[in-house]
PDB file of N, CA and C in Angstrom:
ATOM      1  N   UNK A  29      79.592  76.069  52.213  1.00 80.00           N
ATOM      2  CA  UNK A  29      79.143  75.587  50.928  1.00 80.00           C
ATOM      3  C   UNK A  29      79.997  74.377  50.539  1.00 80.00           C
ATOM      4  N   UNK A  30      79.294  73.501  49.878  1.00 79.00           N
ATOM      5  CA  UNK A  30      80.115  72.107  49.838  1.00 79.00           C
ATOM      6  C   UNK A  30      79.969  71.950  48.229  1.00 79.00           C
ATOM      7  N   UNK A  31      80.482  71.687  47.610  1.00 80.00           N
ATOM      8  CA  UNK A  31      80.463  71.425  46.219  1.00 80.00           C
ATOM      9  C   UNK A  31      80.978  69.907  45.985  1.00 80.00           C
ATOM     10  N   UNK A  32      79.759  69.656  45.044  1.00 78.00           N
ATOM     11  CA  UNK A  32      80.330  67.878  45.239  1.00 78.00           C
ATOM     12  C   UNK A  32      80.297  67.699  43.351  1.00 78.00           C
ATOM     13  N   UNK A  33      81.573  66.883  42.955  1.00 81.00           N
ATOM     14  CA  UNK A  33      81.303  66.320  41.759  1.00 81.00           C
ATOM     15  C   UNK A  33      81.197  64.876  41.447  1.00 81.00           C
ATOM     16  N   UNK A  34      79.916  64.672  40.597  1.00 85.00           N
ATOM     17  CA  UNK A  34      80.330  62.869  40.748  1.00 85.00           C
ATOM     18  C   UNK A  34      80.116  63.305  39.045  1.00 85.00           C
ATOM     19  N   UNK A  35      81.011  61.589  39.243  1.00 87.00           N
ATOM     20  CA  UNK A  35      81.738  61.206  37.727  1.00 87.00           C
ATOM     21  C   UNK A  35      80.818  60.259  37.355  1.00 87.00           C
ATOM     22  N   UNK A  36      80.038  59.907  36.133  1.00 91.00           N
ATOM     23  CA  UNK A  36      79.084  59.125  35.857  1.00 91.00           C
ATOM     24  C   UNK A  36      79.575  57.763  34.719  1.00 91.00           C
ATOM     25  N   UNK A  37      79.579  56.991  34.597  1.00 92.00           N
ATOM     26  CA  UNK A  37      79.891  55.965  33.279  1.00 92.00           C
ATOM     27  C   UNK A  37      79.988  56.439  32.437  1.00 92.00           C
ATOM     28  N   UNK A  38      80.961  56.536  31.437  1.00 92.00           N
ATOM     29  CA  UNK A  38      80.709  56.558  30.134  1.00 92.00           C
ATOM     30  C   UNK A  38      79.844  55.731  29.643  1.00 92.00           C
ATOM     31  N   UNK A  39      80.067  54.477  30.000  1.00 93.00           N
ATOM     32  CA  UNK A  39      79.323  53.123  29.466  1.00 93.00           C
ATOM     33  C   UNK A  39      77.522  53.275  29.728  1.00 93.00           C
ATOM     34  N   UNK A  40      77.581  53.054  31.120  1.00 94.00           N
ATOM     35  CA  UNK A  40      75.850  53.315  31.755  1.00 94.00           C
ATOM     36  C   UNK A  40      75.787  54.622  32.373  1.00 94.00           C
ATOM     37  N   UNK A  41      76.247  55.437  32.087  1.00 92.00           N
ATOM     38  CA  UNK A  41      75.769  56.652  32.878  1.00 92.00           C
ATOM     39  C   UNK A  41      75.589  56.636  34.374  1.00 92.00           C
ATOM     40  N   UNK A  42      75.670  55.402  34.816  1.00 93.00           N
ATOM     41  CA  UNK A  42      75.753  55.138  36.105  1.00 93.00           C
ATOM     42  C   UNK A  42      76.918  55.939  37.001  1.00 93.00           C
ATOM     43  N   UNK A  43      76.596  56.474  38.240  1.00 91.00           N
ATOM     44  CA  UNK A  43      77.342  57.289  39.303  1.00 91.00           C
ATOM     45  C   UNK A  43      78.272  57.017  39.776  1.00 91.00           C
ATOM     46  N   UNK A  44      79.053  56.879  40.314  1.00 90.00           N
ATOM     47  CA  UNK A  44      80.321  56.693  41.165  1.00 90.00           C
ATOM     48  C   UNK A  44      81.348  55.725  40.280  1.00 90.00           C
ATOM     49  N   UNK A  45      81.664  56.327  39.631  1.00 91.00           N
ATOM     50  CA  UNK A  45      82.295  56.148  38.037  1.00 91.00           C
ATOM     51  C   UNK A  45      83.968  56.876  38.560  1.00 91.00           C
ATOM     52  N   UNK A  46      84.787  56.225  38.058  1.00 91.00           N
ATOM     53  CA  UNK A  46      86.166  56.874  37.799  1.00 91.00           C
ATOM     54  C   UNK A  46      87.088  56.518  36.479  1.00 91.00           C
ATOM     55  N   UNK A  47      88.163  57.455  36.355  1.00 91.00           N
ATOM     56  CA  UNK A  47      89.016  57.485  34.766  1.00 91.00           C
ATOM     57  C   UNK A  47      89.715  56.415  34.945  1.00 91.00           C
ATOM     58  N   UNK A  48      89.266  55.100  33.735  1.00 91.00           N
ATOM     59  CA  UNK A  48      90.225  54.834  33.488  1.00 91.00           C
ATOM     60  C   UNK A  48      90.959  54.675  32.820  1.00 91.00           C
ATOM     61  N   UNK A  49      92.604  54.539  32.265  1.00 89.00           N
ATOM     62  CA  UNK A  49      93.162  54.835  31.236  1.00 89.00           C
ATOM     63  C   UNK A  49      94.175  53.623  30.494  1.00 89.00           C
ATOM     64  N   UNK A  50      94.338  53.212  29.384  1.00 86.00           N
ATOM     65  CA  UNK A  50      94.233  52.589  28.826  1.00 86.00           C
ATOM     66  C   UNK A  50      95.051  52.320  27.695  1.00 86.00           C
ATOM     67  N   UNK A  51      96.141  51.853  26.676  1.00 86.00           N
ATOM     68  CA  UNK A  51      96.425  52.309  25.662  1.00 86.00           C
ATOM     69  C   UNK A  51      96.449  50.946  24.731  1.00 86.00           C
ATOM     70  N   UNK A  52      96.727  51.228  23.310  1.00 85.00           N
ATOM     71  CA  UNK A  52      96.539  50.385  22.242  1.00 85.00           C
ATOM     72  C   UNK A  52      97.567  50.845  21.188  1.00 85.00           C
ATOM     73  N   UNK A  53      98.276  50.224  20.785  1.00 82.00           N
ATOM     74  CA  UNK A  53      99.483  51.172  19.923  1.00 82.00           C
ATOM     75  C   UNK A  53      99.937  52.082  20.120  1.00 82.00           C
ATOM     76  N   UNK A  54     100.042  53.554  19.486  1.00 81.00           N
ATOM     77  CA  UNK A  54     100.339  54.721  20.341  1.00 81.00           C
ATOM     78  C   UNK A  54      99.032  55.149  20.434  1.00 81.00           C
ATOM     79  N   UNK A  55      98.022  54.946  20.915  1.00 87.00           N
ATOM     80  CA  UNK A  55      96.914  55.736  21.442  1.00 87.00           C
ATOM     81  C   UNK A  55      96.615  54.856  22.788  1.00 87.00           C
ATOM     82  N   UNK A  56      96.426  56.419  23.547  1.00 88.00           N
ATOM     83  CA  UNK A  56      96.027  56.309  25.143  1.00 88.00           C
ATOM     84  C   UNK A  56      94.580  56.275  24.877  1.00 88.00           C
ATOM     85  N   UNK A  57      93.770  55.707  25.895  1.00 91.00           N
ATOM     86  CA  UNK A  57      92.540  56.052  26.085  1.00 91.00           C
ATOM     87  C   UNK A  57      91.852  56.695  27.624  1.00 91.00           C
ATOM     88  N   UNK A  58      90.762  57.419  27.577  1.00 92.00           N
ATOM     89  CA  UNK A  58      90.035  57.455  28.964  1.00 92.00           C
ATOM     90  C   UNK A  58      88.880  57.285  28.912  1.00 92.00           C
ATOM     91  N   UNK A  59      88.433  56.060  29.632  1.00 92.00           N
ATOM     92  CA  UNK A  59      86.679  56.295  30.022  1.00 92.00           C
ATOM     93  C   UNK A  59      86.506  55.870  31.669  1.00 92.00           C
ATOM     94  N   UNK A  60      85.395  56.679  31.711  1.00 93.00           N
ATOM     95  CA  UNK A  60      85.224  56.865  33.046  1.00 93.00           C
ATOM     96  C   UNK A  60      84.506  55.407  33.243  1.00 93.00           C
ATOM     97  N   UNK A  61      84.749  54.826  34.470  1.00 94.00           N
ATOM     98  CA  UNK A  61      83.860  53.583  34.978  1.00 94.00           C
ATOM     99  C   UNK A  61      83.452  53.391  35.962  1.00 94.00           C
ATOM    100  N   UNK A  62      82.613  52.645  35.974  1.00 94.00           N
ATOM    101  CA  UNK A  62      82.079  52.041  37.444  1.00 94.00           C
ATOM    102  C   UNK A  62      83.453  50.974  38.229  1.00 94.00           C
ATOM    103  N   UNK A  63      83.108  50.520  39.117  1.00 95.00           N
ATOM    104  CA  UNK A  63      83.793  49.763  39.486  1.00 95.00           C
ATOM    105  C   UNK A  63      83.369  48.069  38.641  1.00 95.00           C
ATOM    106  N   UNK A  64      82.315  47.581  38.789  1.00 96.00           N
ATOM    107  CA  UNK A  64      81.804  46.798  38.227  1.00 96.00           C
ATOM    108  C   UNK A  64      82.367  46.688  36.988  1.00 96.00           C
ATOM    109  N   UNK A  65      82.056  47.741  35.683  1.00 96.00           N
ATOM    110  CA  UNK A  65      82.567  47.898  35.059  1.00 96.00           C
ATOM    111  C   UNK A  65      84.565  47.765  34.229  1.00 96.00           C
ATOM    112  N   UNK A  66      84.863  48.124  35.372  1.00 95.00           N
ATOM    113  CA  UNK A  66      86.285  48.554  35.228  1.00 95.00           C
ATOM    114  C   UNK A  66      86.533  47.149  36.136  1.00 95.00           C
ATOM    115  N   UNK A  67      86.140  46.136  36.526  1.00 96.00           N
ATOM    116  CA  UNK A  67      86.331  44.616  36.388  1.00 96.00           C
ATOM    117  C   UNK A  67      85.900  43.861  35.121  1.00 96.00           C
ATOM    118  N   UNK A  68      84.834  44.169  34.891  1.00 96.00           N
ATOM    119  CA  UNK A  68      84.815  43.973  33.332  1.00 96.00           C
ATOM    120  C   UNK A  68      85.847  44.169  32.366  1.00 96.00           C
ATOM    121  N   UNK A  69      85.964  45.241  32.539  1.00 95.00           N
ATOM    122  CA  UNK A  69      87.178  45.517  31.397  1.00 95.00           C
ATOM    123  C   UNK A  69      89.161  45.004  31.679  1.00 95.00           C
ATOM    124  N   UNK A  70      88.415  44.527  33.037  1.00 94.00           N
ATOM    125  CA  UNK A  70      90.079  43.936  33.024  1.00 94.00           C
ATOM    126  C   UNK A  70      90.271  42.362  33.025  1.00 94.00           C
ATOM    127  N   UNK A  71      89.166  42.039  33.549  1.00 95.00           N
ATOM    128  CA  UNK A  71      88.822  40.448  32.824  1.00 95.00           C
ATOM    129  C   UNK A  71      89.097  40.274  31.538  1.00 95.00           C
ATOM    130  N   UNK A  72      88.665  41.369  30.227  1.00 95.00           N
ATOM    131  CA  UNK A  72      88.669  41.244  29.295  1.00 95.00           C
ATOM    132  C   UNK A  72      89.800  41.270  28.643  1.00 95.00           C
ATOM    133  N   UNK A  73      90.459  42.249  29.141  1.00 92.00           N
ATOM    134  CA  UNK A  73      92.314  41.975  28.983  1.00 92.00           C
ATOM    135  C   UNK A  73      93.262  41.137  29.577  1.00 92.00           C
ATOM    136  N   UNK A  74      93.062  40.155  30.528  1.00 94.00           N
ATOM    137  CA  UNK A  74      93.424  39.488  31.453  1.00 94.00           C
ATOM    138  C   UNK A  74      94.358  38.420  30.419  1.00 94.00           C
ATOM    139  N   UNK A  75      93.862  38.374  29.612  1.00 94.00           N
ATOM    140  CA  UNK A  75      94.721  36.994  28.863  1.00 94.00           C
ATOM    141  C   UNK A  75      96.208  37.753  27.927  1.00 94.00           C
ATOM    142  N   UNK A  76      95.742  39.109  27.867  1.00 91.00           N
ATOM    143  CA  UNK A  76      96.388  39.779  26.755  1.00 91.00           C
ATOM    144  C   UNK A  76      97.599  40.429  27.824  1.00 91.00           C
ATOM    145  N   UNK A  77      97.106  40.703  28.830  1.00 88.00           N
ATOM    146  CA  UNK A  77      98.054  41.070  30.066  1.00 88.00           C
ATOM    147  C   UNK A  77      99.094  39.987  30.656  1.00 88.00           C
ATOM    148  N   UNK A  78      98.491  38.831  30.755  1.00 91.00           N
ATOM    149  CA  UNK A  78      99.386  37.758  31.312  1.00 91.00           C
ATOM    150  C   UNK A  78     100.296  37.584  29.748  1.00 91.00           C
ATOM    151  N   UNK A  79     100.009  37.674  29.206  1.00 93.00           N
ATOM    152  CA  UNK A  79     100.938  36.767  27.895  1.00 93.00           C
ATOM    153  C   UNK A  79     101.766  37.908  27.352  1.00 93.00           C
ATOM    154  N   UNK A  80     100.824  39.451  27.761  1.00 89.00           N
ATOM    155  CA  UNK A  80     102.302  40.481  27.129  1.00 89.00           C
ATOM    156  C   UNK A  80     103.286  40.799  28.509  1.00 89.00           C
ATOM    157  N   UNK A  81     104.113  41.858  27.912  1.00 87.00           N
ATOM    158  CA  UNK A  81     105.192  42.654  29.287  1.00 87.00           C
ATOM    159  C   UNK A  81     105.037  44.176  28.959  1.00 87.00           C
ATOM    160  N   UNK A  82     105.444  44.523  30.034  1.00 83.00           N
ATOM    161  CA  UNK A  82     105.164  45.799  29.918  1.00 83.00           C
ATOM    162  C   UNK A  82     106.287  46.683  29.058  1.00 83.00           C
ATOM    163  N   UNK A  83     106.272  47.764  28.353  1.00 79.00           N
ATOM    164  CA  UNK A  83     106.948  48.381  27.382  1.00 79.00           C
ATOM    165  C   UNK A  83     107.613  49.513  27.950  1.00 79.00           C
ATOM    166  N   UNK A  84     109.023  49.470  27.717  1.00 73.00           N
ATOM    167  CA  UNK A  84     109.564  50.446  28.235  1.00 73.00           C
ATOM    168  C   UNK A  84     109.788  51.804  27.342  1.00 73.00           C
ATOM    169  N   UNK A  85     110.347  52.626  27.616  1.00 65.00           N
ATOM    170  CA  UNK A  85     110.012  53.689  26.717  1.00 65.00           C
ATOM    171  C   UNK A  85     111.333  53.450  25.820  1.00 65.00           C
ATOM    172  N   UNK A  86     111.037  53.957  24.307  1.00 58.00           N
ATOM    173  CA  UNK A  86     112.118  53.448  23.271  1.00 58.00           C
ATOM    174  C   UNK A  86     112.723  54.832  23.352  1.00 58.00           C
ATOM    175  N   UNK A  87     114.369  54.090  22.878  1.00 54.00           N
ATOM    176  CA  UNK A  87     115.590  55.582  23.466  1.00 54.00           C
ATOM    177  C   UNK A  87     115.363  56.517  22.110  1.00 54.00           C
ATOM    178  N   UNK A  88     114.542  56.328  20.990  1.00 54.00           N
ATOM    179  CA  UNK A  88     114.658  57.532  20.119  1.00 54.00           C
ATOM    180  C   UNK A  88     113.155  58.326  20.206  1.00 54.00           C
ATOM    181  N   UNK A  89     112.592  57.906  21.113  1.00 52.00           N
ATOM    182  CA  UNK A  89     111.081  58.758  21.561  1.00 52.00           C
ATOM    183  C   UNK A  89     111.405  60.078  21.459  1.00 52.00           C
ATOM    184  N   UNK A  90     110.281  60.482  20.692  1.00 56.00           N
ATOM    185  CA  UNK A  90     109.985  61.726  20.905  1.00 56.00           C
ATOM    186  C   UNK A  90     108.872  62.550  21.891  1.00 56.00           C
ATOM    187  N   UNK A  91     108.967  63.436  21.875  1.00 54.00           N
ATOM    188  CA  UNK A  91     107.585  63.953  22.733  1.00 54.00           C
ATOM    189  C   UNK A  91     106.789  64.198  21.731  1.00 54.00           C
ATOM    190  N   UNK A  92     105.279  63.135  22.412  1.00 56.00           N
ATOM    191  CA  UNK A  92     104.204  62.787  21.985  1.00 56.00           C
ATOM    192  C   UNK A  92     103.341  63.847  22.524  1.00 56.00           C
ATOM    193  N   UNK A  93     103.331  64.969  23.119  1.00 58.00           N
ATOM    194  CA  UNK A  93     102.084  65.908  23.391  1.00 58.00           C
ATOM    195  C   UNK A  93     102.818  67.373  23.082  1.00 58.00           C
ATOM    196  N   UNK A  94     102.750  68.042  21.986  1.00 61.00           N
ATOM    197  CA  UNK A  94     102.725  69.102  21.245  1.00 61.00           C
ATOM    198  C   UNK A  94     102.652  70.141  22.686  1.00 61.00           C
ATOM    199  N   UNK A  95     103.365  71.038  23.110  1.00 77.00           N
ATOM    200  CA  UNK A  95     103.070  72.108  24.085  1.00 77.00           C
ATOM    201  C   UNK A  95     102.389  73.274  23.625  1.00 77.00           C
ATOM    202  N   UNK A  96     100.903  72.936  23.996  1.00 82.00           N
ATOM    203  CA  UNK A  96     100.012  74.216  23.724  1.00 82.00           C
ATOM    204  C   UNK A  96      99.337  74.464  24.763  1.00 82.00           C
ATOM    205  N   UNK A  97      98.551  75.233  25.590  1.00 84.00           N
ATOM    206  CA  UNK A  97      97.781  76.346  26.421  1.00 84.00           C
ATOM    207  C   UNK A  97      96.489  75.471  26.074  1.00 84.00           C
ATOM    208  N   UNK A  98      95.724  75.560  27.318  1.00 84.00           N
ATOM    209  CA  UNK A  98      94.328  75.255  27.319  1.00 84.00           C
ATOM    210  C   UNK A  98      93.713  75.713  26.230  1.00 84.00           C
ATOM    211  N   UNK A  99      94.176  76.872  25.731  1.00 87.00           N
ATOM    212  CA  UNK A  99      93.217  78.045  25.113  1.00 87.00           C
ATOM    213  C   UNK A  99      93.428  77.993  23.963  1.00 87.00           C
ATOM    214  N   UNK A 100      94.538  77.396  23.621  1.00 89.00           N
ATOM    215  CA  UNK A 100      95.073  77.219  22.063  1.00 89.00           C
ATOM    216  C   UNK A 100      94.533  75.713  21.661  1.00 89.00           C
ATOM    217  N   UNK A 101      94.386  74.937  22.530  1.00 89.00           N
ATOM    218  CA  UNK A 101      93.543  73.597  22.415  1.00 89.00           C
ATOM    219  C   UNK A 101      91.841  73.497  22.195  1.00 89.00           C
ATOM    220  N   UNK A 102      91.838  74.563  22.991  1.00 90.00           N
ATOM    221  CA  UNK A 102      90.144  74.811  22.554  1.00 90.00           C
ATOM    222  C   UNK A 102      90.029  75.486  21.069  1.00 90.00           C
ATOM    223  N   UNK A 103      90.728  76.419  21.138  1.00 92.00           N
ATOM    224  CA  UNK A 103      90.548  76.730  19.394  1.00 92.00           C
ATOM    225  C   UNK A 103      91.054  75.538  18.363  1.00 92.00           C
ATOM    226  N   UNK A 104      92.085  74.791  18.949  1.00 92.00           N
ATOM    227  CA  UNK A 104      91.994  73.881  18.003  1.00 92.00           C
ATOM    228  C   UNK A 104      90.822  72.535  17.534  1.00 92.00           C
ATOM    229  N   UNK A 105      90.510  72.586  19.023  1.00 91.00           N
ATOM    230  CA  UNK A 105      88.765  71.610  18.769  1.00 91.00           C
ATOM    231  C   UNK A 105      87.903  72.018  18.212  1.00 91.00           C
ATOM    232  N   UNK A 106      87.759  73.228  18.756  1.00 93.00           N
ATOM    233  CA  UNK A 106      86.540  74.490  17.977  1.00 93.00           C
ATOM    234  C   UNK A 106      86.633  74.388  15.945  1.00 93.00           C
ATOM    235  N   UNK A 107      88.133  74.238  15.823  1.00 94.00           N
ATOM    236  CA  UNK A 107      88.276  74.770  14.264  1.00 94.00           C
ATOM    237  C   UNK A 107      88.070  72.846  13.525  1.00 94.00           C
ATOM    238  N   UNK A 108      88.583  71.770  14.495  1.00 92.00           N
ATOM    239  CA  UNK A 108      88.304  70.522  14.304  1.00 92.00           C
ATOM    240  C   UNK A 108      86.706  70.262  13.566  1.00 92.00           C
ATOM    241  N   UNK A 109      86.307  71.058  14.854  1.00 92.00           N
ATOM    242  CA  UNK A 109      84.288  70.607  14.421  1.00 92.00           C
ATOM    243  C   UNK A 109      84.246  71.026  13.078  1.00 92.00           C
ATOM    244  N   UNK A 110      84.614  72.493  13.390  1.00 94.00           N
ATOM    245  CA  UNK A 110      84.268  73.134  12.450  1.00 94.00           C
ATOM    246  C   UNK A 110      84.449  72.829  10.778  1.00 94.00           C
ATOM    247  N   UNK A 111      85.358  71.927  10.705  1.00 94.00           N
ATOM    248  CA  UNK A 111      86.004  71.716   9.381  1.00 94.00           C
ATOM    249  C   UNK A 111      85.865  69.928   9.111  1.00 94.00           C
ATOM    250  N   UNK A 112      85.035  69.241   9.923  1.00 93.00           N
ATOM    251  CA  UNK A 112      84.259  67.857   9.932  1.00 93.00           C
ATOM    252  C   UNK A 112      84.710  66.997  10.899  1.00 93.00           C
ATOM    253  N   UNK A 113      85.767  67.080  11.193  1.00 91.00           N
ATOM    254  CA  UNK A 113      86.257  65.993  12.066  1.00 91.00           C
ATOM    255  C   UNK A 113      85.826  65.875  13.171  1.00 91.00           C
ATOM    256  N   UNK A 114      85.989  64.738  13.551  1.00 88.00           N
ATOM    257  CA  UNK A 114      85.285  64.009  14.764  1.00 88.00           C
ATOM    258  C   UNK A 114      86.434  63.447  15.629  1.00 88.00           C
ATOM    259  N   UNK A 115      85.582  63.702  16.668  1.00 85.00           N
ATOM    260  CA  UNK A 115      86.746  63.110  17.706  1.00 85.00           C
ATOM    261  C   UNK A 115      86.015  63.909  19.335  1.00 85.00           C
ATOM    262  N   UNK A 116      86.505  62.781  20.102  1.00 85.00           N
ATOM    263  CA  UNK A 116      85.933  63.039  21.581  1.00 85.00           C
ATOM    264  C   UNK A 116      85.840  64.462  22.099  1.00 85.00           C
ATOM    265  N   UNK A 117      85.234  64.662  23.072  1.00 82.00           N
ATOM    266  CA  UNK A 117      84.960  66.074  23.662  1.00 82.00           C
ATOM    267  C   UNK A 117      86.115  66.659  24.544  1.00 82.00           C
ATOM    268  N   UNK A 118      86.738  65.219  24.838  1.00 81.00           N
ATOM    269  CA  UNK A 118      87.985  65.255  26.216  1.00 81.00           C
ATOM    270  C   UNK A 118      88.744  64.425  25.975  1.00 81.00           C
ATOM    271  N   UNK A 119      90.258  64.736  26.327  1.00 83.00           N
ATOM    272  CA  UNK A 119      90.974  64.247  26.154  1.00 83.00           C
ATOM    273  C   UNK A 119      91.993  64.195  25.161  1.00 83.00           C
ATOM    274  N   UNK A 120      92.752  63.560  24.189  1.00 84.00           N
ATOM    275  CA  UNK A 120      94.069  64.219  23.672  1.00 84.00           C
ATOM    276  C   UNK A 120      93.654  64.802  22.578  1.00 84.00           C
ATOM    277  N   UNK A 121      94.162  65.188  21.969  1.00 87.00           N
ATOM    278  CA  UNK A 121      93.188  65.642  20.662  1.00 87.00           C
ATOM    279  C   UNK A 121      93.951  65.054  19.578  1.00 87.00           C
ATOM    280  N   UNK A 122      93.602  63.578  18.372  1.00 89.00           N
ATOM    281  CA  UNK A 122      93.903  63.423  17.763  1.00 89.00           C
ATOM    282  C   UNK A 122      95.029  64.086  16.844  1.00 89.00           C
ATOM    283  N   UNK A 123      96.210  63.228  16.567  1.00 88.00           N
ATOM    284  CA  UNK A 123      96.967  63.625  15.190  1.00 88.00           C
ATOM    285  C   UNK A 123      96.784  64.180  14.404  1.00 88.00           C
ATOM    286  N   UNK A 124      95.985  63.634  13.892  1.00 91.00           N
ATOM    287  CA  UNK A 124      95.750  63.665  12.129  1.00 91.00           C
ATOM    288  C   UNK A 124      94.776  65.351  12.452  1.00 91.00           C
ATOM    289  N   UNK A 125      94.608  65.613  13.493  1.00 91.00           N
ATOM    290  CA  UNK A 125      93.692  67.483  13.755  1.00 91.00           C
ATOM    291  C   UNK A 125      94.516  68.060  13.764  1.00 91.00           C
ATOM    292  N   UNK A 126      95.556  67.997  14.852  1.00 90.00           N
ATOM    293  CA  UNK A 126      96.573  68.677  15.296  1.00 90.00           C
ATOM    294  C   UNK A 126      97.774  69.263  14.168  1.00 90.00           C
ATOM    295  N   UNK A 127      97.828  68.316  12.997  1.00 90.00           N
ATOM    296  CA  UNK A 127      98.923  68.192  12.022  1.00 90.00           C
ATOM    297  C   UNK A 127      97.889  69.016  10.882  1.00 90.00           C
ATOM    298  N   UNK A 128      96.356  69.084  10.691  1.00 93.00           N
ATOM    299  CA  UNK A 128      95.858  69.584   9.588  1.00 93.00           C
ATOM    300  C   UNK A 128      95.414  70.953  10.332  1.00 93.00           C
ATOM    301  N   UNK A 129      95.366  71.239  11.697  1.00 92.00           N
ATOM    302  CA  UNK A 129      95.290  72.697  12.224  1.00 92.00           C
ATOM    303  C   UNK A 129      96.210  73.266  12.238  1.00 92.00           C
ATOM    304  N   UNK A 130      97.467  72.533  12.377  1.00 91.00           N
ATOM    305  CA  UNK A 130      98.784  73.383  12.033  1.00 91.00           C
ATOM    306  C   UNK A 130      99.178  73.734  10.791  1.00 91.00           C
ATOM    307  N   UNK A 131      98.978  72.894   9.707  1.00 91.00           N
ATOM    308  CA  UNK A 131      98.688  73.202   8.351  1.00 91.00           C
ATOM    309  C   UNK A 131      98.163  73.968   7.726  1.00 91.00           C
ATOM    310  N   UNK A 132      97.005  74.334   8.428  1.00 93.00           N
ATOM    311  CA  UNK A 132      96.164  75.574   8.014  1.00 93.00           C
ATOM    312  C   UNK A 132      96.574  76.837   8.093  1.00 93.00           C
ATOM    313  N   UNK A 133      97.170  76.318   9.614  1.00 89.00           N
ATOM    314  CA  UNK A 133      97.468  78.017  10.416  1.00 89.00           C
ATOM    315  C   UNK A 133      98.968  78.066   9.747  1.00 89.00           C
ATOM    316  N   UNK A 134     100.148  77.143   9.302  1.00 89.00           N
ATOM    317  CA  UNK A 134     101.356  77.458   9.285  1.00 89.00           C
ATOM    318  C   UNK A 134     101.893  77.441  10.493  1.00 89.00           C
ATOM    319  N   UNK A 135     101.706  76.624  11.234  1.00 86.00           N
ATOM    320  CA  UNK A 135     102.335  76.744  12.592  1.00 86.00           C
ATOM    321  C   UNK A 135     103.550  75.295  12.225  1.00 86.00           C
ATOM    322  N   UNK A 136     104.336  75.398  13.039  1.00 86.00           N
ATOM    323  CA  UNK A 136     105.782  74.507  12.841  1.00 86.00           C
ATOM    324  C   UNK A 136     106.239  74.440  14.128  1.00 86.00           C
ATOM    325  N   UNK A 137     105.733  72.907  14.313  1.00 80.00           N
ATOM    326  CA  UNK A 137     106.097  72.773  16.018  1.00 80.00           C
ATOM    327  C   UNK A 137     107.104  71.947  16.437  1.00 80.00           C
ATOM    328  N   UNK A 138     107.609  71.647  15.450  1.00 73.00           N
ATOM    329  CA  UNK A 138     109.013  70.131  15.377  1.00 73.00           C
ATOM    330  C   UNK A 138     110.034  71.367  16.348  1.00 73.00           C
ATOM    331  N   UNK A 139     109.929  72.799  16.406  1.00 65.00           N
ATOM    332  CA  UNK A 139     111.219  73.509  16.816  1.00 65.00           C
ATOM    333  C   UNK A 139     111.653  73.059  18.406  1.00 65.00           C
TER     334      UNK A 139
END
C-alpha cells in the first residue's frame, strides 16, 4: 500500500505546492506554494532582501511559543471559533487568543 500526499497552493490550489515560511515583525508566516509561485514571491521581496540584513536573535528574547500539547491547542482553537475570533486553520495560533484563552481559563504561563 502506498500512500501519497500532495500539497496544493494556497494561492491556486494548484498541486505540487510546498511550505513556505516567511516573517514580518514578530509574525512568522506559512503558505504553501508552487514553485512558480514561490519565485513570485521572492522577486517580490528581492529589493527588501538586498537592502535589509539578516536579524540576529536579541539577548533579552524570550520564548515566543507557549509549551502546550497538540490537544491543549486544539481546544484552544476550538474555544477561539467559538468566542469570534478568526484566525487560520494551521499554524501558530495568534496572541491576542492565546492571552484571552488563558484569561478565561486562569491559566499563568510566564512560570
Amino acid at each position: 500500500m502506498v500512500l501519497r500526499s500532495i500539497v496544493e497552493s494556497d494561492i491556486s490550489g494548484k498541486p505540487d505546492a510546498a511550505t513556505a515560511t516567511f516573517g514580518l515583525g514578530d509574525t512568522w508566516y506559512e503558505i504553501d506554494l508552487t514553485p512558480e509561485e514561490r519565485k513570485k514571491l521572492e522577486e517580490a521581496l528581492k529589493p527588501y532582501l538586498k537592502a535589509g540584513r539578516k536579524a540576529g536573535k536579541a539577548a533579552s528574547e524570550t520564548k515566543v511559543v507557549p509549551e502546550t500539547t497538540p490537544e491543549e491547542r486544539d481546544k484552544i482553537r476550538a474555544w477561539g471559533k467559538k468566542n469570534g475570533y478568526e484566525f487560520a486553520e494551521r499554524g501558530r495560533i495568534p496572541k491576542k487568543i492565546m492571552k484571552a484563552f488563558d484569561e478565561a481559563h486562569g491559566i499563568d504561563r510566564s512560570k
